[in-house]
Short mmCIF file of C-alpha atoms (C1' of nucleotides) in Angstrom, two decimals:
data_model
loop_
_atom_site.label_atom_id
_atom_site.label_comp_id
_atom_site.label_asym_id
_atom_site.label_seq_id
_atom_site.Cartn_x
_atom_site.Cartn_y
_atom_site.Cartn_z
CA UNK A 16 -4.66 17.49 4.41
CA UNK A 17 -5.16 13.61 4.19
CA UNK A 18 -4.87 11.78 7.63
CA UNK A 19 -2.11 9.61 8.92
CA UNK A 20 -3.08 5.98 8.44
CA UNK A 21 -0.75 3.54 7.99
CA UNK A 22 -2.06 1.16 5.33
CA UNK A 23 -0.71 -2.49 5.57
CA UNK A 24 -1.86 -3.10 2.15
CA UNK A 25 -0.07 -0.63 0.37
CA UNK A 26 3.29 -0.65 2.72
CA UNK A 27 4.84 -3.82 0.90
CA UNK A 28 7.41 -2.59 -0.86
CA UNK A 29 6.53 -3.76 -4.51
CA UNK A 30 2.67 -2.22 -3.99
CA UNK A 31 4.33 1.09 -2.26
CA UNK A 32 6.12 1.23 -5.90
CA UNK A 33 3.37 0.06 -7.77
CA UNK A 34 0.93 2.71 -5.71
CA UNK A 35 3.61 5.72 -6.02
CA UNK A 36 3.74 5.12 -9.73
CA UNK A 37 0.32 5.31 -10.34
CA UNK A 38 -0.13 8.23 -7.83
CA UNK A 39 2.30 10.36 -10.42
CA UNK A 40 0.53 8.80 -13.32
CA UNK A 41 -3.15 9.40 -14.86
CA UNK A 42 -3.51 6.22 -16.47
CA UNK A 43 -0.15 3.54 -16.45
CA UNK A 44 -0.44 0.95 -19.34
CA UNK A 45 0.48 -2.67 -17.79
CA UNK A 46 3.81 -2.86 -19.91
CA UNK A 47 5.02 0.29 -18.66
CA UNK A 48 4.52 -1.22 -15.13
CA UNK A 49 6.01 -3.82 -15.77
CA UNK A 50 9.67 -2.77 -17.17
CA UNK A 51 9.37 0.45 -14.62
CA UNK A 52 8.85 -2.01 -11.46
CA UNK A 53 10.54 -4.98 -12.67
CA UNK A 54 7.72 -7.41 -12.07
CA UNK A 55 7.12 -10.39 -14.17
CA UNK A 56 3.85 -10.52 -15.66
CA UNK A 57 2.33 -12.49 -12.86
CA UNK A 58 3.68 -10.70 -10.44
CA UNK A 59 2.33 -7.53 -11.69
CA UNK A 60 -0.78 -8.92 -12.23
CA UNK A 61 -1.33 -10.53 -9.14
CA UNK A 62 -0.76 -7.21 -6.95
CA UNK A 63 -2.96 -5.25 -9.77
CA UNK A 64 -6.07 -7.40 -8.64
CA UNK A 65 -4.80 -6.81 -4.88
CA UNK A 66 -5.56 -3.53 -5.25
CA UNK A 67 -8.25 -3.52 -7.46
CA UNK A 68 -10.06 -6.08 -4.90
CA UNK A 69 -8.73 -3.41 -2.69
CA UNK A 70 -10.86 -0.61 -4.08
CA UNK A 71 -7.39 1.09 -4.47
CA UNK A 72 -7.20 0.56 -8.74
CA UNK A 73 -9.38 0.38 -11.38
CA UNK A 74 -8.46 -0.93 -14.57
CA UNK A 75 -9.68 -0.62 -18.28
CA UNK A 76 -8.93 -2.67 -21.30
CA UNK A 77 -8.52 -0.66 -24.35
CA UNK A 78 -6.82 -0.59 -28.09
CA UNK A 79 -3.89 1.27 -28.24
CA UNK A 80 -3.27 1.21 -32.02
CA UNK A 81 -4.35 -2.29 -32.87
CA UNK A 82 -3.07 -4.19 -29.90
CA UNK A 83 -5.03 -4.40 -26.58
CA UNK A 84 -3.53 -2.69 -23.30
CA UNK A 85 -4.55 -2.52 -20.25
CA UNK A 86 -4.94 0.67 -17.90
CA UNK A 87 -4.79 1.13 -14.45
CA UNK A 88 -4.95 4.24 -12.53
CA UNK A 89 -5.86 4.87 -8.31
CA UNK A 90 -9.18 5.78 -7.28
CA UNK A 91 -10.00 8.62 -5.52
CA UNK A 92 -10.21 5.49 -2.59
CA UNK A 93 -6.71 4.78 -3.74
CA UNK A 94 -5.19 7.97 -3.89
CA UNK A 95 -6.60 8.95 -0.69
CA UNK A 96 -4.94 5.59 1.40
CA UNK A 97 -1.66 6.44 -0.69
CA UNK A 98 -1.60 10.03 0.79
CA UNK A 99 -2.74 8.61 3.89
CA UNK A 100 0.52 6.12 4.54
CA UNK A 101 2.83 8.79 3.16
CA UNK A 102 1.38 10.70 6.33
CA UNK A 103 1.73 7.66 8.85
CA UNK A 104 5.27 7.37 7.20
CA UNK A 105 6.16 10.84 8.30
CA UNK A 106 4.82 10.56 11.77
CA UNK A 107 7.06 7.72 11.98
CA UNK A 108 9.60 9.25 10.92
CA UNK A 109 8.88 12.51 12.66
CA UNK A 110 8.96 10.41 15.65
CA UNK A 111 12.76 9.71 15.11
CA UNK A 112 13.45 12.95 14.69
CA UNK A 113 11.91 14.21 17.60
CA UNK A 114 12.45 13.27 21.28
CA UNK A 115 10.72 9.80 22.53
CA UNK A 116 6.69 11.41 23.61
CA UNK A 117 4.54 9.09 25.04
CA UNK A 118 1.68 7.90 22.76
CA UNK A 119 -1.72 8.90 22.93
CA UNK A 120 -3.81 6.59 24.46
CA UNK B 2 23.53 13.58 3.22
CA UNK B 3 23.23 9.99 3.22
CA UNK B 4 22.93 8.09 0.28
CA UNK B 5 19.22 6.36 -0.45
CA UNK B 6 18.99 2.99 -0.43
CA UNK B 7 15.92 0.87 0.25
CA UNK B 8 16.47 -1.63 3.09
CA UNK B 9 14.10 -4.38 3.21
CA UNK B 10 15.36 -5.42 6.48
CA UNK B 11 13.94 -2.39 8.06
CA UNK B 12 11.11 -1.82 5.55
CA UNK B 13 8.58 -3.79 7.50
CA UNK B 14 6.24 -2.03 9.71
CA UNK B 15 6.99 -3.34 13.32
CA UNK B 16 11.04 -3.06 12.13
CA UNK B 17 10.39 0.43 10.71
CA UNK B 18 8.65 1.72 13.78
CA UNK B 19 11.35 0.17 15.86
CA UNK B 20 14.33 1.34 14.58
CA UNK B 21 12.45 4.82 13.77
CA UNK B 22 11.80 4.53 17.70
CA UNK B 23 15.76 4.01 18.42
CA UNK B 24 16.26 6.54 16.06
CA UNK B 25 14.97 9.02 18.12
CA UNK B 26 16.41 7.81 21.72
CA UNK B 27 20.00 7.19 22.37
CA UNK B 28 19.34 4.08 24.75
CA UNK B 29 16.34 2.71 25.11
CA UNK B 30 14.58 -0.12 27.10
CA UNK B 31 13.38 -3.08 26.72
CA UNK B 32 10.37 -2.16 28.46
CA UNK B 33 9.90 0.81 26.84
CA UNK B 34 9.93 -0.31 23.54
CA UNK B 35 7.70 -3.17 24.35
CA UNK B 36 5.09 -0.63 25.71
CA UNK B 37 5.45 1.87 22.78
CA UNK B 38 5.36 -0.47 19.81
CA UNK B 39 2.94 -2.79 21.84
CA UNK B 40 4.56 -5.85 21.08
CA UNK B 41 4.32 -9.80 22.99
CA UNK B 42 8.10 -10.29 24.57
CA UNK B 43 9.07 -12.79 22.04
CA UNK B 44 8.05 -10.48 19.09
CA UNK B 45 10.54 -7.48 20.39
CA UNK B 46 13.25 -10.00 21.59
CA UNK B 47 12.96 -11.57 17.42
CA UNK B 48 13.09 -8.00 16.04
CA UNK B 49 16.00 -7.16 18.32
CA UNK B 50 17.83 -10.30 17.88
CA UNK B 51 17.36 -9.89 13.64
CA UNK B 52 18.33 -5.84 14.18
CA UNK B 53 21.42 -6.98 16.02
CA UNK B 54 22.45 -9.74 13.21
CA UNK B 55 22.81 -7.52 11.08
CA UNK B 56 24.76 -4.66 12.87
CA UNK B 57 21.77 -2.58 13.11
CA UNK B 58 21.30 -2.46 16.80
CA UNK B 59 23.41 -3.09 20.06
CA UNK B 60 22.56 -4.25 23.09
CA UNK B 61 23.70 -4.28 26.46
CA UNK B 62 22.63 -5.41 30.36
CA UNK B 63 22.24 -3.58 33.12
CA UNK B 64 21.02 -2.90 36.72
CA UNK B 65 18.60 -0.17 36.59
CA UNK B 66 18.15 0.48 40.29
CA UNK B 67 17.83 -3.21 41.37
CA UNK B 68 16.28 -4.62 37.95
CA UNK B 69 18.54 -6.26 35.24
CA UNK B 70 17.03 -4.41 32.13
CA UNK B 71 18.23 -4.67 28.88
CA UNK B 72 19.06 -1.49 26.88
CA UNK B 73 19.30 -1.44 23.13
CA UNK B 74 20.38 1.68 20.58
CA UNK B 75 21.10 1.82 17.21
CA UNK B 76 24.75 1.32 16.05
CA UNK B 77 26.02 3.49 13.28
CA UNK B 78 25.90 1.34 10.44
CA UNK B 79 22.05 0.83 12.18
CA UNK B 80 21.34 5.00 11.66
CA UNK B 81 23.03 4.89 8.70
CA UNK B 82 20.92 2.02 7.22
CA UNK B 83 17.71 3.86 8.56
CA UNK B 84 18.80 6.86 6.98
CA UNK B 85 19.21 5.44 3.65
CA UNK B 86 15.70 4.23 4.18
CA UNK B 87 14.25 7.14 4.97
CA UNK B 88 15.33 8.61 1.46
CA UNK B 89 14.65 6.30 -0.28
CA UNK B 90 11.39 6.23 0.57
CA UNK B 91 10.96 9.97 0.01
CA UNK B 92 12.51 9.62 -3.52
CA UNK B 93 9.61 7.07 -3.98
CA UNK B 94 7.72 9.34 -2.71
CA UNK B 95 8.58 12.29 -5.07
CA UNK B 96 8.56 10.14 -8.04
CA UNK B 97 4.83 10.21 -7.10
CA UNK B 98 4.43 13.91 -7.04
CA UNK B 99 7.08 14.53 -10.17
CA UNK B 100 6.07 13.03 -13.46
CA UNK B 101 6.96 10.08 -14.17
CA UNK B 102 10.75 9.69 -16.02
CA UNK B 103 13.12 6.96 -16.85
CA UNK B 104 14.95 5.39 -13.86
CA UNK B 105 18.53 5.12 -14.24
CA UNK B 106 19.88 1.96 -15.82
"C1'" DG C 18 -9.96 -22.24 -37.13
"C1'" DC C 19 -5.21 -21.14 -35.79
"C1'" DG C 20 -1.57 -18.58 -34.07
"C1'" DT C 21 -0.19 -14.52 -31.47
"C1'" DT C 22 -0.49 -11.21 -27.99
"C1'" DA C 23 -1.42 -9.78 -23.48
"C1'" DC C 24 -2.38 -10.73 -19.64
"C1'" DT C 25 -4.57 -14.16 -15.70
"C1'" DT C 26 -4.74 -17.98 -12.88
"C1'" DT C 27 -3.03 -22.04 -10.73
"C1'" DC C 28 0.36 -24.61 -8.43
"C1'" DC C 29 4.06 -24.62 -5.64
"C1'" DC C 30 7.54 -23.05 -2.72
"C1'" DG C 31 10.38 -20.71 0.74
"C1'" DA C 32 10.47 -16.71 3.85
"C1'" DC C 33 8.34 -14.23 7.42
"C1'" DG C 34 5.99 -12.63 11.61
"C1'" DG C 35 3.66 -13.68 15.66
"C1'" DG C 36 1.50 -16.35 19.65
"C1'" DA C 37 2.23 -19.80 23.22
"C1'" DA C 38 4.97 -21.84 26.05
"C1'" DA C 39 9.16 -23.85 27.57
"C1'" DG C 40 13.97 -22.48 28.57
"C1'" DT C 41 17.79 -19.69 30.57
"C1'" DG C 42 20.64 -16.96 33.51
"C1'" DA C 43 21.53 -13.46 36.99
"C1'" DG C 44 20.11 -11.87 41.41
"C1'" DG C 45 17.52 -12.01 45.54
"C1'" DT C 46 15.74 -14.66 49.56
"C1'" DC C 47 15.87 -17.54 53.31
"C1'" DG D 30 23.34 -23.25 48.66
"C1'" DA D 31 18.87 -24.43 47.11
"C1'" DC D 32 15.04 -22.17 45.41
"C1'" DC D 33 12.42 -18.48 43.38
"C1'" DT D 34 11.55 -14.67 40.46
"C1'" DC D 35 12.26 -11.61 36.90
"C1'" DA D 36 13.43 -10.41 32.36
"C1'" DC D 37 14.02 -11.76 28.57
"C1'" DT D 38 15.17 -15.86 24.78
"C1'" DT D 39 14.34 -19.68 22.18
"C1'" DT D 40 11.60 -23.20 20.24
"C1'" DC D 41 7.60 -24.92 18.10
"C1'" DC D 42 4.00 -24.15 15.27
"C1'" DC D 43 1.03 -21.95 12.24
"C1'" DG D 44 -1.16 -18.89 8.83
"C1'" DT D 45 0.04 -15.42 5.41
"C1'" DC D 46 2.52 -13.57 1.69
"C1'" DG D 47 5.12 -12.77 -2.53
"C1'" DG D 48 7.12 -14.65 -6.46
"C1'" DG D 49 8.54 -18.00 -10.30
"C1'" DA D 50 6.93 -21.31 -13.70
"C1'" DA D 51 3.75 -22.71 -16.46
"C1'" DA D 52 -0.85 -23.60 -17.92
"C1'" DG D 53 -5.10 -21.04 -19.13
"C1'" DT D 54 -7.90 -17.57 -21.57
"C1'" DA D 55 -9.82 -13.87 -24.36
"C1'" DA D 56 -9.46 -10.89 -28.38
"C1'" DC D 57 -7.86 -10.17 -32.58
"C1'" DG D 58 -5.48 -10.79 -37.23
"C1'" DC D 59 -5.09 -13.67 -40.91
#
DNA sequence: GCGTTACTTTCCCGACGGGAAAGTGAGGTC
DNA sequence: GACCTCACTTTCCCGTCGGGAAAGTAACGC
């Protein structure tokens, strides 16, 4: 089981998207991204080379018939902080389920 | 079951973990809250003032044995809200462990 | 070489969150 | 009843962030 860490970089809510799509995905082509998240193309881009900067994404540029597309897909880095935050997220939320504890110090 | 629906008011991590935090109490301190989501006064009293704008949160003042202290709980529409949330981050979630499909138009 | 496609980068902006510190109001003290 | 303290609140300021618009760029196809 992946460990709880909540991940500041991927809690945003257009990269938590972005991330979760990916995470269900192999590969994701850039237009597919695009219409799925409702990003404009400079949006999209911009939070592709966030997490590619981030370690989190790698990307590929590739013909798909004759035109040129570009993959992404998570890392094992990527995949790894994704599961992570989805952990932190439940210990949150855990934590509203369950009576007020004190934290560990 | 409540309905999902993404609340970027909440989304945000100190929000998230305050709200999950009132969630789990029925009233809860000032104090308290400051201590367990180790936050400077003014950044609790912003969060609580912004919760409270928009119907998320209640507050009300006391004497707690010879102390004013200010207690704060969610309101309905507040659980509600975070409820919402909640799913709609675990349908984000699953649409990272299920294939990917269309989303609804 | 020129246009098109598929992004990428730059420029700009408004929103946001937090620290520091000044402000406020209710109670307690003398 | 003036003053002090406590428990927040508000203001001021700043750095960061995300997104739109539009200019830039690289790889083809012709």
């Amino acid at each position: 089981m992946t460990k709880a860490r909540f991940d500041e970089l991927i809690h945003p809510s257009t990269r938590l998207s972005l991330v979760a799509t990916l995470a269900a995905a192999d590969w994701a082509e850039f237009a597919f991204l695009k219409e799925r998240l409702d990003l404009s193309d400079s949006a999209l881009s911009k939070q592709l080379t966030t997490l590619e900067e981030a370690g989190y994404v790698t990307t590929e540029r590739r013909l798909s018939g004759n035109r040129r597309k570009l993959r992404a897909r998570l890392t094992d880095t990527g995949r790894n902080a994704f599961n992570g935050h989805i952990e932190a997220l439940k210990a949150i939320v855990d934590g509203a389920t369950a009576p007020a504890a004190e934290p560990p110090t």
